[in-house]
Amino acid sequence: MRVSGTTARVLTVAGGLLLAGTLPAAPARADGSLKVDLVSATGTGCARDAVSMTPDFQQTRFAIKGLQANAASPAVTCVLTLDLTAPKKRRYTVSAATIGGRRVVEAGSTGVARGLAGHEKDRVEFSQAITGGTGAWIKSADLEQRSSGCARTYRYTVDLGLKLDPAKGGDSFTVEDLGLKYLLEDC
């Protein structure tokens, strides 16, 4: 087969670019994950700059700094307001929430960590009693909260509250991590 001079030059340049690795990459395909935007973080125990998000496979994790009930602040709150958006032609179900942290309860205090999560009309409350001891704690709640439309944005709220009663000595408990697990389905 004969190749014209122009075609040969084009093939040579294209081949050189391929070998050099300088061709622009193809646009990345959407990974099909849920888009989560932190609208606000308010309350007595947290601020927006104290909350960071990390997407993971079928979940979003939130690290929360400084959310702790102790003798100086026996009751604290943190309200996360989120916008959740499913990918094009899909809708989401928030299937579960997990909250976890650490406790140092040796002076006789007891406490409770409470969560209230959901869209405006389908919020679910869950709680974890905090008793004596030192170490990690975690609470998981099944939610099954579905978006009603496809590829639309919905407002979602997670309201966390910690209460230590009575607050004694060096007793404290902390929320360090919040996770929202989700599933996506075609419309």
PDB file of C-alpha atoms in Angstrom:
ATOM      1  CA  MET A   1       0.000   0.000   0.000  1.00  0.00           C
ATOM      2  CA  ARG A   2       1.329   3.424  -0.907  1.00  0.00           C
ATOM      3  CA  VAL A   3       1.158   6.215   1.656  1.00  0.00           C
ATOM      4  CA  SER A   4       1.344   9.850   0.591  1.00  0.00           C
ATOM      5  CA  GLY A   5       3.950  12.150   2.121  1.00  0.00           C
ATOM      6  CA  THR A   6       1.337  14.136   4.047  1.00  0.00           C
ATOM      7  CA  THR A   7      -0.225  11.000   5.510  1.00  0.00           C
ATOM      8  CA  ALA A   8       3.187   9.680   6.507  1.00  0.00           C
ATOM      9  CA  ARG A   9       4.025  12.944   8.307  1.00  0.00           C
ATOM     10  CA  VAL A  10       0.708  12.854  10.208  1.00  0.00           C
ATOM     11  CA  LEU A  11       1.235   9.218  11.186  1.00  0.00           C
ATOM     12  CA  THR A  12       4.798   9.950  12.308  1.00  0.00           C
ATOM     13  CA  VAL A  13       3.719  12.918  14.464  1.00  0.00           C
ATOM     14  CA  ALA A  14       0.799  10.968  15.959  1.00  0.00           C
ATOM     15  CA  GLY A  15       3.039   7.997  16.688  1.00  0.00           C
ATOM     16  CA  GLY A  16       5.615  10.240  18.344  1.00  0.00           C
ATOM     17  CA  LEU A  17       2.970  11.831  20.537  1.00  0.00           C
ATOM     18  CA  LEU A  18       1.667   8.431  21.551  1.00  0.00           C
ATOM     19  CA  LEU A  19       5.153   7.259  22.445  1.00  0.00           C
ATOM     20  CA  ALA A  20       5.883  10.462  24.357  1.00  0.00           C
ATOM     21  CA  GLY A  21       2.600  10.222  26.200  1.00  0.00           C
ATOM     22  CA  THR A  22       1.621  13.788  25.355  1.00  0.00           C
ATOM     23  CA  LEU A  23      -1.739  13.211  23.733  1.00  0.00           C
ATOM     24  CA  PRO A  24      -4.539  14.659  25.845  1.00  0.00           C
ATOM     25  CA  ALA A  25      -6.315  12.032  27.899  1.00  0.00           C
ATOM     26  CA  ALA A  26      -9.842  11.094  26.994  1.00  0.00           C
ATOM     27  CA  PRO A  27     -12.426  12.741  29.215  1.00  0.00           C
ATOM     28  CA  ALA A  28     -12.877  10.713  32.373  1.00  0.00           C
ATOM     29  CA  ARG A  29     -16.129   8.820  32.565  1.00  0.00           C
ATOM     30  CA  ALA A  30     -18.438   9.710  35.391  1.00  0.00           C
ATOM     31  CA  ASP A  31     -17.848   7.234  38.189  1.00  0.00           C
ATOM     32  CA  GLY A  32     -21.528   7.092  39.005  1.00  0.00           C
ATOM     33  CA  SER A  33     -21.039   8.363  42.524  1.00  0.00           C
ATOM     34  CA  LEU A  34     -23.413  10.534  44.481  1.00  0.00           C
ATOM     35  CA  LYS A  35     -22.468  14.218  44.492  1.00  0.00           C
ATOM     36  CA  VAL A  36     -22.408  15.534  48.066  1.00  0.00           C
ATOM     37  CA  ASP A  37     -22.041  19.250  48.791  1.00  0.00           C
ATOM     38  CA  LEU A  38     -21.629  20.543  52.338  1.00  0.00           C
ATOM     39  CA  VAL A  39     -23.911  23.586  52.486  1.00  0.00           C
ATOM     40  CA  SER A  40     -23.312  24.429  56.141  1.00  0.00           C
ATOM     41  CA  ALA A  41     -22.112  23.096  59.477  1.00  0.00           C
ATOM     42  CA  THR A  42     -23.622  24.823  62.484  1.00  0.00           C
ATOM     43  CA  GLY A  43     -24.159  24.185  66.171  1.00  0.00           C
ATOM     44  CA  THR A  44     -22.439  24.598  69.496  1.00  0.00           C
ATOM     45  CA  GLY A  45     -19.833  21.949  68.774  1.00  0.00           C
ATOM     46  CA  CYS A  46     -18.744  22.328  65.153  1.00  0.00           C
ATOM     47  CA  ALA A  47     -18.026  24.777  62.374  1.00  0.00           C
ATOM     48  CA  ARG A  48     -17.732  24.388  58.616  1.00  0.00           C
ATOM     49  CA  ASP A  49     -13.937  24.495  58.599  1.00  0.00           C
ATOM     50  CA  ALA A  50     -13.878  21.665  61.169  1.00  0.00           C
ATOM     51  CA  VAL A  51     -15.644  19.252  58.793  1.00  0.00           C
ATOM     52  CA  SER A  52     -13.930  17.471  55.915  1.00  0.00           C
ATOM     53  CA  MET A  53     -15.472  15.037  53.418  1.00  0.00           C
ATOM     54  CA  THR A  54     -13.946  11.984  51.784  1.00  0.00           C
ATOM     55  CA  PRO A  55     -15.824  10.089  49.056  1.00  0.00           C
ATOM     56  CA  ASP A  56     -15.524   6.330  49.203  1.00  0.00           C
ATOM     57  CA  PHE A  57     -17.174   3.448  47.361  1.00  0.00           C
ATOM     58  CA  GLN A  58     -20.933   3.917  47.851  1.00  0.00           C
ATOM     59  CA  GLN A  59     -20.450   6.184  50.833  1.00  0.00           C
ATOM     60  CA  THR A  60     -19.249   9.608  51.907  1.00  0.00           C
ATOM     61  CA  ARG A  61     -17.299   9.978  55.129  1.00  0.00           C
ATOM     62  CA  PHE A  62     -17.122  13.129  57.227  1.00  0.00           C
ATOM     63  CA  ALA A  63     -14.332  13.812  59.698  1.00  0.00           C
ATOM     64  CA  ILE A  64     -15.446  16.242  62.405  1.00  0.00           C
ATOM     65  CA  LYS A  65     -12.869  17.990  64.595  1.00  0.00           C
ATOM     66  CA  GLY A  66     -13.668  19.214  68.077  1.00  0.00           C
ATOM     67  CA  LEU A  67     -17.152  17.733  68.538  1.00  0.00           C
ATOM     68  CA  GLN A  68     -16.834  16.664  72.168  1.00  0.00           C
ATOM     69  CA  ALA A  69     -19.001  16.657  75.270  1.00  0.00           C
ATOM     70  CA  ASN A  70     -17.069  17.132  78.518  1.00  0.00           C
ATOM     71  CA  ALA A  71     -17.344  18.811  81.914  1.00  0.00           C
ATOM     72  CA  ALA A  72     -16.878  22.265  80.366  1.00  0.00           C
ATOM     73  CA  SER A  73     -19.420  21.641  77.574  1.00  0.00           C
ATOM     74  CA  PRO A  74     -21.751  18.848  78.700  1.00  0.00           C
ATOM     75  CA  ALA A  75     -24.162  19.286  75.757  1.00  0.00           C
ATOM     76  CA  VAL A  76     -23.030  20.037  72.205  1.00  0.00           C
ATOM     77  CA  THR A  77     -24.649  19.927  68.771  1.00  0.00           C
ATOM     78  CA  CYS A  78     -23.548  19.806  65.159  1.00  0.00           C
ATOM     79  CA  VAL A  79     -25.954  20.169  62.244  1.00  0.00           C
ATOM     80  CA  LEU A  80     -24.662  19.286  58.772  1.00  0.00           C
ATOM     81  CA  THR A  81     -26.761  20.548  55.882  1.00  0.00           C
ATOM     82  CA  LEU A  82     -26.004  18.725  52.633  1.00  0.00           C
ATOM     83  CA  ASP A  83     -27.107  18.835  49.024  1.00  0.00           C
ATOM     84  CA  LEU A  84     -27.232  15.353  47.476  1.00  0.00           C
ATOM     85  CA  THR A  85     -27.335  14.969  43.685  1.00  0.00           C
ATOM     86  CA  ALA A  86     -27.602  11.657  41.853  1.00  0.00           C
ATOM     87  CA  PRO A  87     -25.800  11.176  38.525  1.00  0.00           C
ATOM     88  CA  LYS A  88     -27.694  11.614  35.266  1.00  0.00           C
ATOM     89  CA  LYS A  89     -30.517   9.091  34.764  1.00  0.00           C
ATOM     90  CA  ARG A  90     -30.074   7.688  38.263  1.00  0.00           C
ATOM     91  CA  ARG A  91     -31.526   8.156  41.702  1.00  0.00           C
ATOM     92  CA  TYR A  92     -30.144   7.413  45.128  1.00  0.00           C
ATOM     93  CA  THR A  93     -31.103   5.745  48.374  1.00  0.00           C
ATOM     94  CA  VAL A  94     -29.249   6.680  51.553  1.00  0.00           C
ATOM     95  CA  SER A  95     -29.119   3.203  53.053  1.00  0.00           C
ATOM     96  CA  ALA A  96     -27.336   3.732  56.363  1.00  0.00           C
ATOM     97  CA  ALA A  97     -25.533   6.160  58.613  1.00  0.00           C
ATOM     98  CA  THR A  98     -22.698   5.465  61.003  1.00  0.00           C
ATOM     99  CA  ILE A  99     -21.326   7.700  63.730  1.00  0.00           C
ATOM    100  CA  GLY A 100     -18.306   6.907  65.810  1.00  0.00           C
ATOM    101  CA  GLY A 101     -15.730   8.376  68.120  1.00  0.00           C
ATOM    102  CA  ARG A 102     -13.929   7.867  71.398  1.00  0.00           C
ATOM    103  CA  ARG A 103     -14.936   7.910  75.035  1.00  0.00           C
ATOM    104  CA  VAL A 104     -13.123   8.493  78.300  1.00  0.00           C
ATOM    105  CA  VAL A 105     -15.724   7.866  80.993  1.00  0.00           C
ATOM    106  CA  GLU A 106     -14.151   6.880  84.304  1.00  0.00           C
ATOM    107  CA  ALA A 107     -15.477   9.425  86.812  1.00  0.00           C
ATOM    108  CA  GLY A 108     -19.046   8.148  86.779  1.00  0.00           C
ATOM    109  CA  SER A 109     -20.688  10.134  83.990  1.00  0.00           C
ATOM    110  CA  THR A 110     -23.109   8.662  81.489  1.00  0.00           C
ATOM    111  CA  GLY A 111     -24.096  10.108  78.181  1.00  0.00           C
ATOM    112  CA  VAL A 112     -25.837   9.716  74.883  1.00  0.00           C
ATOM    113  CA  ALA A 113     -24.962  10.452  71.274  1.00  0.00           C
ATOM    114  CA  ARG A 114     -28.019  11.165  69.146  1.00  0.00           C
ATOM    115  CA  GLY A 115     -28.342  11.459  65.398  1.00  0.00           C
ATOM    116  CA  LEU A 116     -31.253  12.680  63.304  1.00  0.00           C
ATOM    117  CA  ALA A 117     -30.702  12.119  59.582  1.00  0.00           C
ATOM    118  CA  GLY A 118     -32.809  12.508  56.485  1.00  0.00           C
ATOM    119  CA  HIS A 119     -34.667  14.628  54.004  1.00  0.00           C
ATOM    120  CA  GLU A 120     -37.145  17.097  55.439  1.00  0.00           C
ATOM    121  CA  LYS A 121     -40.029  14.603  55.672  1.00  0.00           C
ATOM    122  CA  ASP A 122     -38.267  11.316  56.397  1.00  0.00           C
ATOM    123  CA  ARG A 123     -35.776  11.961  59.165  1.00  0.00           C
ATOM    124  CA  VAL A 124     -34.771   8.983  61.280  1.00  0.00           C
ATOM    125  CA  GLU A 125     -33.480   9.287  64.834  1.00  0.00           C
ATOM    126  CA  PHE A 126     -30.867   6.942  66.246  1.00  0.00           C
ATOM    127  CA  SER A 127     -28.819   7.038  69.425  1.00  0.00           C
ATOM    128  CA  GLN A 128     -25.949   5.387  71.235  1.00  0.00           C
ATOM    129  CA  ALA A 129     -25.636   5.275  75.023  1.00  0.00           C
ATOM    130  CA  ILE A 130     -22.185   6.116  76.328  1.00  0.00           C
ATOM    131  CA  THR A 131     -21.226   4.267  79.499  1.00  0.00           C
ATOM    132  CA  GLY A 132     -18.054   3.780  81.505  1.00  0.00           C
ATOM    133  CA  GLY A 133     -14.751   2.869  79.982  1.00  0.00           C
ATOM    134  CA  THR A 134     -12.157   4.158  77.575  1.00  0.00           C
ATOM    135  CA  GLY A 135     -11.956   3.471  73.864  1.00  0.00           C
ATOM    136  CA  ALA A 136     -13.791   3.677  70.585  1.00  0.00           C
ATOM    137  CA  TRP A 137     -17.549   3.529  70.055  1.00  0.00           C
ATOM    138  CA  ILE A 138     -19.689   3.309  66.920  1.00  0.00           C
ATOM    139  CA  LYS A 139     -23.379   3.313  66.068  1.00  0.00           C
ATOM    140  CA  SER A 140     -24.959   2.276  62.777  1.00  0.00           C
ATOM    141  CA  ALA A 141     -28.529   2.956  61.668  1.00  0.00           C
ATOM    142  CA  ASP A 142     -30.476   1.609  58.693  1.00  0.00           C
ATOM    143  CA  LEU A 143     -32.231   4.460  56.881  1.00  0.00           C
ATOM    144  CA  GLU A 144     -33.561   3.515  53.403  1.00  0.00           C
ATOM    145  CA  GLN A 145     -34.226   7.135  52.379  1.00  0.00           C
ATOM    146  CA  ARG A 146     -34.823   7.430  48.637  1.00  0.00           C
ATOM    147  CA  SER A 147     -34.769  10.454  46.378  1.00  0.00           C
ATOM    148  CA  SER A 148     -38.080  10.922  44.605  1.00  0.00           C
ATOM    149  CA  GLY A 149     -36.653  12.042  41.273  1.00  0.00           C
ATOM    150  CA  CYS A 150     -33.729  11.382  38.972  1.00  0.00           C
ATOM    151  CA  ALA A 151     -30.571  13.500  38.670  1.00  0.00           C
ATOM    152  CA  ARG A 152     -32.047  16.111  40.984  1.00  0.00           C
ATOM    153  CA  THR A 153     -30.609  17.804  44.040  1.00  0.00           C
ATOM    154  CA  TYR A 154     -32.219  17.238  47.422  1.00  0.00           C
ATOM    155  CA  ARG A 155     -31.509  18.893  50.765  1.00  0.00           C
ATOM    156  CA  TYR A 156     -30.392  16.429  53.438  1.00  0.00           C
ATOM    157  CA  THR A 157     -29.696  17.128  57.108  1.00  0.00           C
ATOM    158  CA  VAL A 158     -27.695  15.280  59.727  1.00  0.00           C
ATOM    159  CA  ASP A 159     -28.294  16.654  63.222  1.00  0.00           C
ATOM    160  CA  LEU A 160     -25.875  15.322  65.839  1.00  0.00           C
ATOM    161  CA  GLY A 161     -26.147  15.903  69.573  1.00  0.00           C
ATOM    162  CA  LEU A 162     -23.974  14.810  72.493  1.00  0.00           C
ATOM    163  CA  LYS A 163     -24.988  15.017  76.131  1.00  0.00           C
ATOM    164  CA  LEU A 164     -22.959  14.061  79.185  1.00  0.00           C
ATOM    165  CA  ASP A 165     -25.000  13.861  82.375  1.00  0.00           C
ATOM    166  CA  PRO A 166     -23.770  14.317  84.980  1.00  0.00           C
ATOM    167  CA  ALA A 167     -20.512  15.743  83.642  1.00  0.00           C
ATOM    168  CA  LYS A 168     -17.833  14.687  86.095  1.00  0.00           C
ATOM    169  CA  GLY A 169     -14.085  15.066  86.249  1.00  0.00           C
ATOM    170  CA  GLY A 170     -12.225  14.288  83.059  1.00  0.00           C
ATOM    171  CA  ASP A 171     -15.086  12.361  81.472  1.00  0.00           C
ATOM    172  CA  SER A 172     -15.701  13.070  77.792  1.00  0.00           C
ATOM    173  CA  PHE A 173     -16.921  11.548  74.596  1.00  0.00           C
ATOM    174  CA  THR A 174     -16.280  12.617  71.061  1.00  0.00           C
ATOM    175  CA  VAL A 175     -17.747  12.175  67.587  1.00  0.00           C
ATOM    176  CA  GLU A 176     -14.855  11.881  65.158  1.00  0.00           C
ATOM    177  CA  ASP A 177     -16.452  10.301  62.123  1.00  0.00           C
ATOM    178  CA  LEU A 178     -19.787  10.250  60.311  1.00  0.00           C
ATOM    179  CA  GLY A 179     -20.520   8.054  57.308  1.00  0.00           C
ATOM    180  CA  LEU A 180     -23.469   8.058  54.910  1.00  0.00           C
ATOM    181  CA  LYS A 181     -23.824   4.909  52.808  1.00  0.00           C
ATOM    182  CA  TYR A 182     -25.867   4.985  49.621  1.00  0.00           C
ATOM    183  CA  LEU A 183     -27.046   2.947  46.654  1.00  0.00           C
ATOM    184  CA  LEU A 184     -27.725   4.160  43.122  1.00  0.00           C
ATOM    185  CA  GLU A 185     -30.282   2.762  40.708  1.00  0.00           C
ATOM    186  CA  ASP A 186     -31.360   3.545  37.167  1.00  0.00           C
ATOM    187  CA  CYS A 187     -34.498   5.577  36.657  1.00  0.00           C
TER     188      CYS A 187
END
